[in-house]
Amino acid sequence: MGRLDGKVALITGGACGIGRGHSELFAKEGAKVVITTRKKVVEGTTLAESIKKEGGEATFIKLDVTNEDEWKKVTDEVIKKYGKLNILVNNAGISLAKSIEETSLDEWNWIMNINSTGVFLGIKYAIKAMKKSGEPCSIVNISSIDAMVGEAELPAYCASKGSVRSLTKAVALSCAEAGYNIRVNSVHPGYIHTELTEKEAQDSGMTPAQYFEKVGKMHPLGHIGKPIDIAYVSLYLASDESNWVTGSEFVADGGYITR
Ligand code: NAD
């Protein structure tokens, strides 16, 4: 028996990196998975096909998280295809390594639009779809340790992830007070090996090996994480095992912020 049997899960940015880790694990645990991405259509379609070949259920839908019309269409399509939505993982996100003095207003707005407004829209349309079913539902927002500690080179990113942390708590309360069967929590990863950190490695002026060794040492466990390390945290939050957990923040960072 899977830990997500009978549930329908939508994952943004679900075709690569941390999102892909979620899509694969959630399908293995019995969820019908709706993989969404803005650009990676081939990767998303291929991943959905490979999950189906292995006996799972998945579908791919294109979604730019900053586009309200697309959120309306995607949530309607999910209800039409699967009859309900139980789980949303707001995972899509970007990073920008620039100091506050170098960051332009356009760059600030670009980061906030995807990392913060995208999560706001996802929550808004998920609640609309979820409250109809009456079944236990869970929204998992992928924030970052950078919502809790500052990084001098990532001011816009830190601010956007801080907003996800606070929004999670406000929405957890409003869902609880409205009597909806919807829990809302945030997950705060340390450095994870994905395209996002590979780009950071490129921008660092070091070789990827030097960059990942340096960053790995910043984590007391001695290395950076893998997408599956985060997907397992979200699996608990998405499943009914966490049915008394809402408004909470889950750090998975190899001990990074413990120092
Ligand atoms: P990634 O670059 O591998 O994946 C991010 C995904 O988001 C990609 O599929 C990208 O296409 C998608 N995306 C970007 N803009 C989008 C938009 N407008 N609409 C829809 N999709 C969009 O990065 P990742 O490392 O897997 O990051 C996933 C999440 O985890 C992000 O929110 C990131 O901030 C967070 N995070 C990552 C790390 C890390 O070290 N990798 C650490 C903490 C938090």
Coordinates of C-alpha atoms and ligand atoms in Angstrom, one line a residue:
M1 CA 0.0 0.0 0.0
G2 CA 1.3 3.5 -0.9
R3 CA 1.4 6.4 1.5
L4 CA -0.6 8.5 -1.0
D5 CA -3.0 6.0 -2.4
G6 CA -6.1 7.6 -3.9
K7 CA -4.7 11.1 -3.8
V8 CA -4.3 13.5 -6.6
A9 CA -1.1 15.7 -6.4
L10 CA -0.1 18.7 -8.5
I11 CA 3.6 19.6 -8.6
T12 CA 4.9 22.9 -10.1
G13 CA 8.3 22.8 -11.8
G14 CA 7.7 19.0 -11.5
A15 CA 10.0 17.8 -14.4
C16 CA 13.4 18.5 -13.0
G17 CA 15.4 18.9 -9.8
I18 CA 13.5 18.9 -6.5
G19 CA 10.1 18.9 -8.3
R20 CA 11.1 15.8 -10.3
G21 CA 12.1 14.0 -7.0
H22 CA 8.5 14.8 -5.8
S23 CA 6.8 13.6 -9.0
E24 CA 8.6 10.3 -9.0
L25 CA 8.3 9.6 -5.2
F26 CA 4.6 10.6 -5.0
A27 CA 3.7 8.4 -8.0
K28 CA 5.6 5.5 -6.4
E29 CA 3.5 6.1 -3.2
G30 CA 0.3 5.8 -5.1
A31 CA -0.7 9.4 -6.0
K32 CA -2.0 10.4 -9.4
V33 CA 0.6 13.0 -10.3
V34 CA 0.0 16.2 -12.3
I35 CA 3.4 17.3 -13.4
T36 CA 3.5 21.0 -14.5
T37 CA 6.3 23.1 -15.9
R38 CA 6.6 26.4 -17.7
K39 CA 9.1 25.4 -20.4
K40 CA 10.2 21.7 -20.0
V41 CA 7.4 20.2 -22.1
V42 CA 9.5 17.3 -23.4
E43 CA 10.9 16.5 -20.0
G44 CA 7.4 16.7 -18.4
T45 CA 5.7 14.6 -21.0
T46 CA 8.5 12.0 -21.0
L47 CA 8.4 11.8 -17.2
A48 CA 4.6 11.3 -17.1
E49 CA 5.0 8.5 -19.7
S50 CA 7.8 6.8 -17.8
I51 CA 5.7 6.9 -14.5
K52 CA 2.8 5.3 -16.4
K53 CA 5.1 2.6 -17.9
E54 CA 6.0 1.7 -14.4
G55 CA 2.4 1.2 -13.4
G56 CA 1.7 4.7 -11.9
E57 CA -0.6 7.4 -13.1
A58 CA 0.7 10.8 -14.2
T59 CA -0.2 13.5 -16.6
F60 CA 1.7 16.6 -17.9
I61 CA 0.2 20.1 -18.2
K62 CA 2.0 23.3 -19.1
L63 CA 1.8 25.9 -16.4
D64 CA 3.6 29.2 -15.8
V65 CA 3.0 29.8 -12.1
T66 CA 2.9 33.6 -12.6
N67 CA -0.1 33.4 -15.0
E68 CA -3.5 33.5 -13.2
D69 CA -5.4 32.3 -16.3
E70 CA -3.2 29.2 -16.6
W71 CA -3.8 28.4 -12.9
K72 CA -7.6 28.6 -13.5
K73 CA -7.3 26.3 -16.6
V74 CA -4.9 23.8 -14.9
T75 CA -7.0 23.4 -11.8
D76 CA -10.2 23.0 -13.9
E77 CA -8.4 20.4 -16.0
V78 CA -7.3 18.4 -13.0
I79 CA -10.8 18.3 -11.6
K80 CA -12.2 17.3 -15.0
K81 CA -9.6 14.5 -15.4
Y82 CA -9.3 13.2 -11.8
G83 CA -12.4 14.6 -10.1
K84 CA -10.4 16.3 -7.3
L85 CA -7.2 17.8 -6.0
N86 CA -5.7 16.7 -2.7
I87 CA -2.1 17.9 -2.8
L88 CA -0.3 20.9 -4.2
V89 CA 3.5 21.2 -4.0
N90 CA 4.4 24.8 -4.8
N91 CA 8.0 24.0 -5.9
A92 CA 8.8 26.1 -9.0
G93 CA 11.3 28.7 -8.2
I94 CA 14.4 30.6 -9.4
S95 CA 17.4 32.2 -7.8
L96 CA 19.6 35.3 -8.6
A97 CA 23.1 35.7 -7.2
K98 CA 23.4 39.5 -7.0
S99 CA 24.0 41.9 -4.0
I100 CA 21.3 44.4 -3.1
E101 CA 23.3 47.2 -4.8
E102 CA 23.5 45.2 -8.1
T103 CA 19.9 44.1 -8.1
S104 CA 17.7 46.1 -10.5
L105 CA 14.0 46.6 -9.8
D106 CA 13.2 44.4 -12.8
E107 CA 15.3 41.6 -11.4
W108 CA 13.6 42.0 -8.0
N109 CA 10.2 41.9 -9.5
W110 CA 11.1 38.9 -11.6
I111 CA 12.2 36.9 -8.6
M112 CA 9.2 38.0 -6.5
N113 CA 6.8 37.2 -9.3
I114 CA 7.8 33.6 -9.6
N115 CA 8.9 32.7 -6.1
S116 CA 6.2 34.6 -4.1
T117 CA 3.3 35.6 -6.4
G118 CA 3.4 32.2 -8.1
V119 CA 2.9 30.5 -4.7
F120 CA 0.1 32.9 -3.8
L121 CA -1.7 32.0 -7.0
G122 CA -1.1 28.3 -6.5
I123 CA -2.5 28.4 -3.0
K124 CA -5.5 30.5 -4.1
Y125 CA -6.6 28.2 -6.9
A126 CA -5.8 25.0 -5.0
I127 CA -8.0 26.0 -2.1
K128 CA -10.8 26.7 -4.5
A129 CA -10.4 23.2 -6.0
M130 CA -9.7 21.4 -2.7
K131 CA -12.5 22.7 -0.5
K132 CA -15.0 21.1 -2.9
S133 CA -13.9 17.6 -2.2
G134 CA -14.1 17.6 1.6
E135 CA -11.3 15.1 1.6
P136 CA -8.0 15.7 3.6
C137 CA -5.9 18.0 1.6
S138 CA -2.3 19.4 1.9
I139 CA -0.4 22.3 0.5
V140 CA 3.4 22.1 0.7
N141 CA 5.3 25.2 -0.1
I142 CA 9.0 24.8 -1.0
S143 CA 10.7 27.7 0.7
S144 CA 14.4 27.6 1.7
I145 CA 16.8 28.0 4.6
D146 CA 17.2 31.4 3.1
A147 CA 13.8 32.3 4.6
M148 CA 15.5 31.9 8.0
V149 CA 19.1 33.0 7.5
G150 CA 20.5 35.8 5.3
E151 CA 22.8 35.4 2.3
A152 CA 24.5 38.6 1.2
E153 CA 24.5 37.6 -2.4
L154 CA 20.8 36.5 -2.5
P155 CA 18.7 39.4 -1.1
A156 CA 15.8 39.1 -3.6
Y157 CA 15.8 35.3 -3.2
C158 CA 15.9 35.5 0.6
A159 CA 13.0 38.0 0.6
S160 CA 10.9 35.9 -1.8
K161 CA 11.4 32.7 0.3
G162 CA 10.7 34.7 3.6
S163 CA 7.4 35.6 2.0
V164 CA 6.5 32.0 1.3
R165 CA 7.3 31.1 5.0
S166 CA 4.9 33.8 6.3
L167 CA 2.2 33.3 3.7
T168 CA 2.2 29.6 4.7
K169 CA 1.3 30.4 8.3
A170 CA -1.4 33.0 7.4
V171 CA -3.1 30.6 5.0
A172 CA -2.8 27.6 7.4
L173 CA -4.7 29.7 9.9
S174 CA -7.4 30.9 7.5
C175 CA -8.0 27.4 6.2
A176 CA -8.3 26.1 9.8
E177 CA -10.6 28.9 10.9
A178 CA -12.8 28.4 7.8
G179 CA -13.1 24.7 8.8
Y180 CA -11.5 23.5 5.5
N181 CA -9.8 20.1 5.6
I182 CA -6.7 21.7 4.1
R183 CA -3.3 21.8 5.9
V184 CA -0.5 24.2 4.7
N185 CA 3.2 23.8 5.6
S186 CA 6.5 25.0 4.3
V187 CA 9.7 23.0 3.6
H188 CA 13.1 24.7 3.9
P189 CA 15.9 22.9 2.0
G190 CA 19.6 23.5 2.4
Y191 CA 21.7 23.3 -0.8
I192 CA 20.5 20.5 -3.1
H193 CA 22.3 19.4 -6.3
T194 CA 20.0 20.5 -9.1
E195 CA 20.2 22.8 -12.2
L196 CA 19.6 25.7 -9.9
T197 CA 22.8 25.1 -7.9
E198 CA 24.7 24.1 -11.0
K199 CA 24.0 27.5 -12.4
E200 CA 25.2 29.0 -9.1
A201 CA 28.4 27.0 -9.5
Q202 CA 28.9 28.4 -13.0
D203 CA 28.4 31.9 -11.7
S204 CA 30.8 31.4 -8.8
G205 CA 33.9 31.5 -10.9
M206 CA 35.0 28.1 -9.4
T207 CA 34.8 24.7 -11.1
P208 CA 31.6 22.8 -10.3
A209 CA 33.7 20.4 -8.2
Q210 CA 35.3 23.2 -6.2
Y211 CA 31.9 24.9 -5.7
F212 CA 30.1 21.8 -4.5
E213 CA 33.0 20.9 -2.2
K214 CA 33.0 24.3 -0.7
V215 CA 29.2 24.5 -0.3
G216 CA 29.1 20.9 1.0
K217 CA 31.4 21.8 3.8
M218 CA 29.0 24.5 5.0
H219 CA 26.6 21.7 5.9
P220 CA 27.6 19.9 9.2
L221 CA 26.7 16.6 7.5
G222 CA 29.5 17.4 5.1
H223 CA 27.7 17.4 1.7
I224 CA 24.8 18.9 -0.1
G225 CA 21.5 17.2 -0.5
K226 CA 19.6 15.4 -3.2
P227 CA 16.1 16.1 -4.5
I228 CA 14.8 12.9 -2.9
D229 CA 15.9 14.2 0.6
I230 CA 13.4 17.0 0.2
A231 CA 10.7 14.8 -1.5
Y232 CA 10.6 12.5 1.6
V233 CA 9.9 15.5 3.9
S234 CA 7.1 16.6 1.6
L235 CA 5.7 13.1 1.4
Y236 CA 5.1 13.1 5.2
L237 CA 3.4 16.5 4.9
A238 CA 1.3 15.4 1.9
S239 CA 0.1 12.2 3.5
D240 CA -2.5 11.8 6.2
E241 CA 0.3 10.8 8.6
S242 CA 0.7 14.6 9.3
N243 CA -3.0 15.2 9.8
W244 CA -2.4 17.3 12.9
V245 CA 0.4 19.4 11.4
T246 CA -0.3 22.8 9.9
G247 CA 1.4 26.2 9.7
S248 CA 4.7 24.5 10.4
E249 CA 8.2 24.8 8.9
F250 CA 10.3 21.7 8.1
V251 CA 14.0 22.3 7.7
A252 CA 16.0 19.7 5.7
D253 CA 19.5 21.1 5.4
G254 CA 22.2 18.7 6.6
G255 CA 22.4 20.9 9.8
Y256 CA 23.2 24.1 7.9
I257 CA 21.2 26.5 10.1
T258 CA 22.0 24.7 13.3
R259 CA 25.4 26.4 13.5
Ligands
NAD1 P1 15.5 23.7 -10.7 O1 16.0 24.9 -11.5 O2 16.1 22.4 -11.0 O3 13.9 23.6 -10.9 C1 13.0 24.7 -10.8 C2 11.9 24.5 -11.7 O4 11.0 25.6 -11.6 C3 12.2 24.3 -13.1 O5 11.5 23.2 -13.6 C4 11.8 25.6 -13.8 O6 11.4 25.4 -15.1 C5 10.6 25.9 -12.9 N1 10.1 27.3 -13.1 C6 10.8 28.4 -13.0 N2 10.0 29.5 -13.3 C7 8.8 29.0 -13.5 C8 7.5 29.5 -13.8 N3 7.3 30.9 -14.0 N4 6.4 28.7 -13.9 C9 6.6 27.4 -13.7 N5 7.8 26.8 -13.5 C10 8.8 27.6 -13.4 O7 15.6 24.1 -9.2 P2 15.5 23.3 -7.9 O8 16.7 23.4 -7.2 O9 14.9 22.0 -8.1 O10 14.4 24.2 -7.1 C11 13.1 23.9 -6.8 C12 12.6 24.7 -5.6 O11 13.4 24.4 -4.5 C13 12.7 26.2 -5.9 O12 11.6 26.9 -5.3 C14 14.0 26.6 -5.1 O13 14.0 27.9 -4.7 C15 13.9 25.7 -3.9 N6 15.2 25.4 -3.3 C16 16.2 24.9 -3.9 C17 17.4 24.7 -3.3 C18 18.6 24.1 -3.9 O14 19.7 24.2 -3.4 N7 18.5 23.6 -5.2 C19 17.5 25.1 -1.9 C20 16.4 25.6 -1.3 C21 15.2 25.8 -1.9

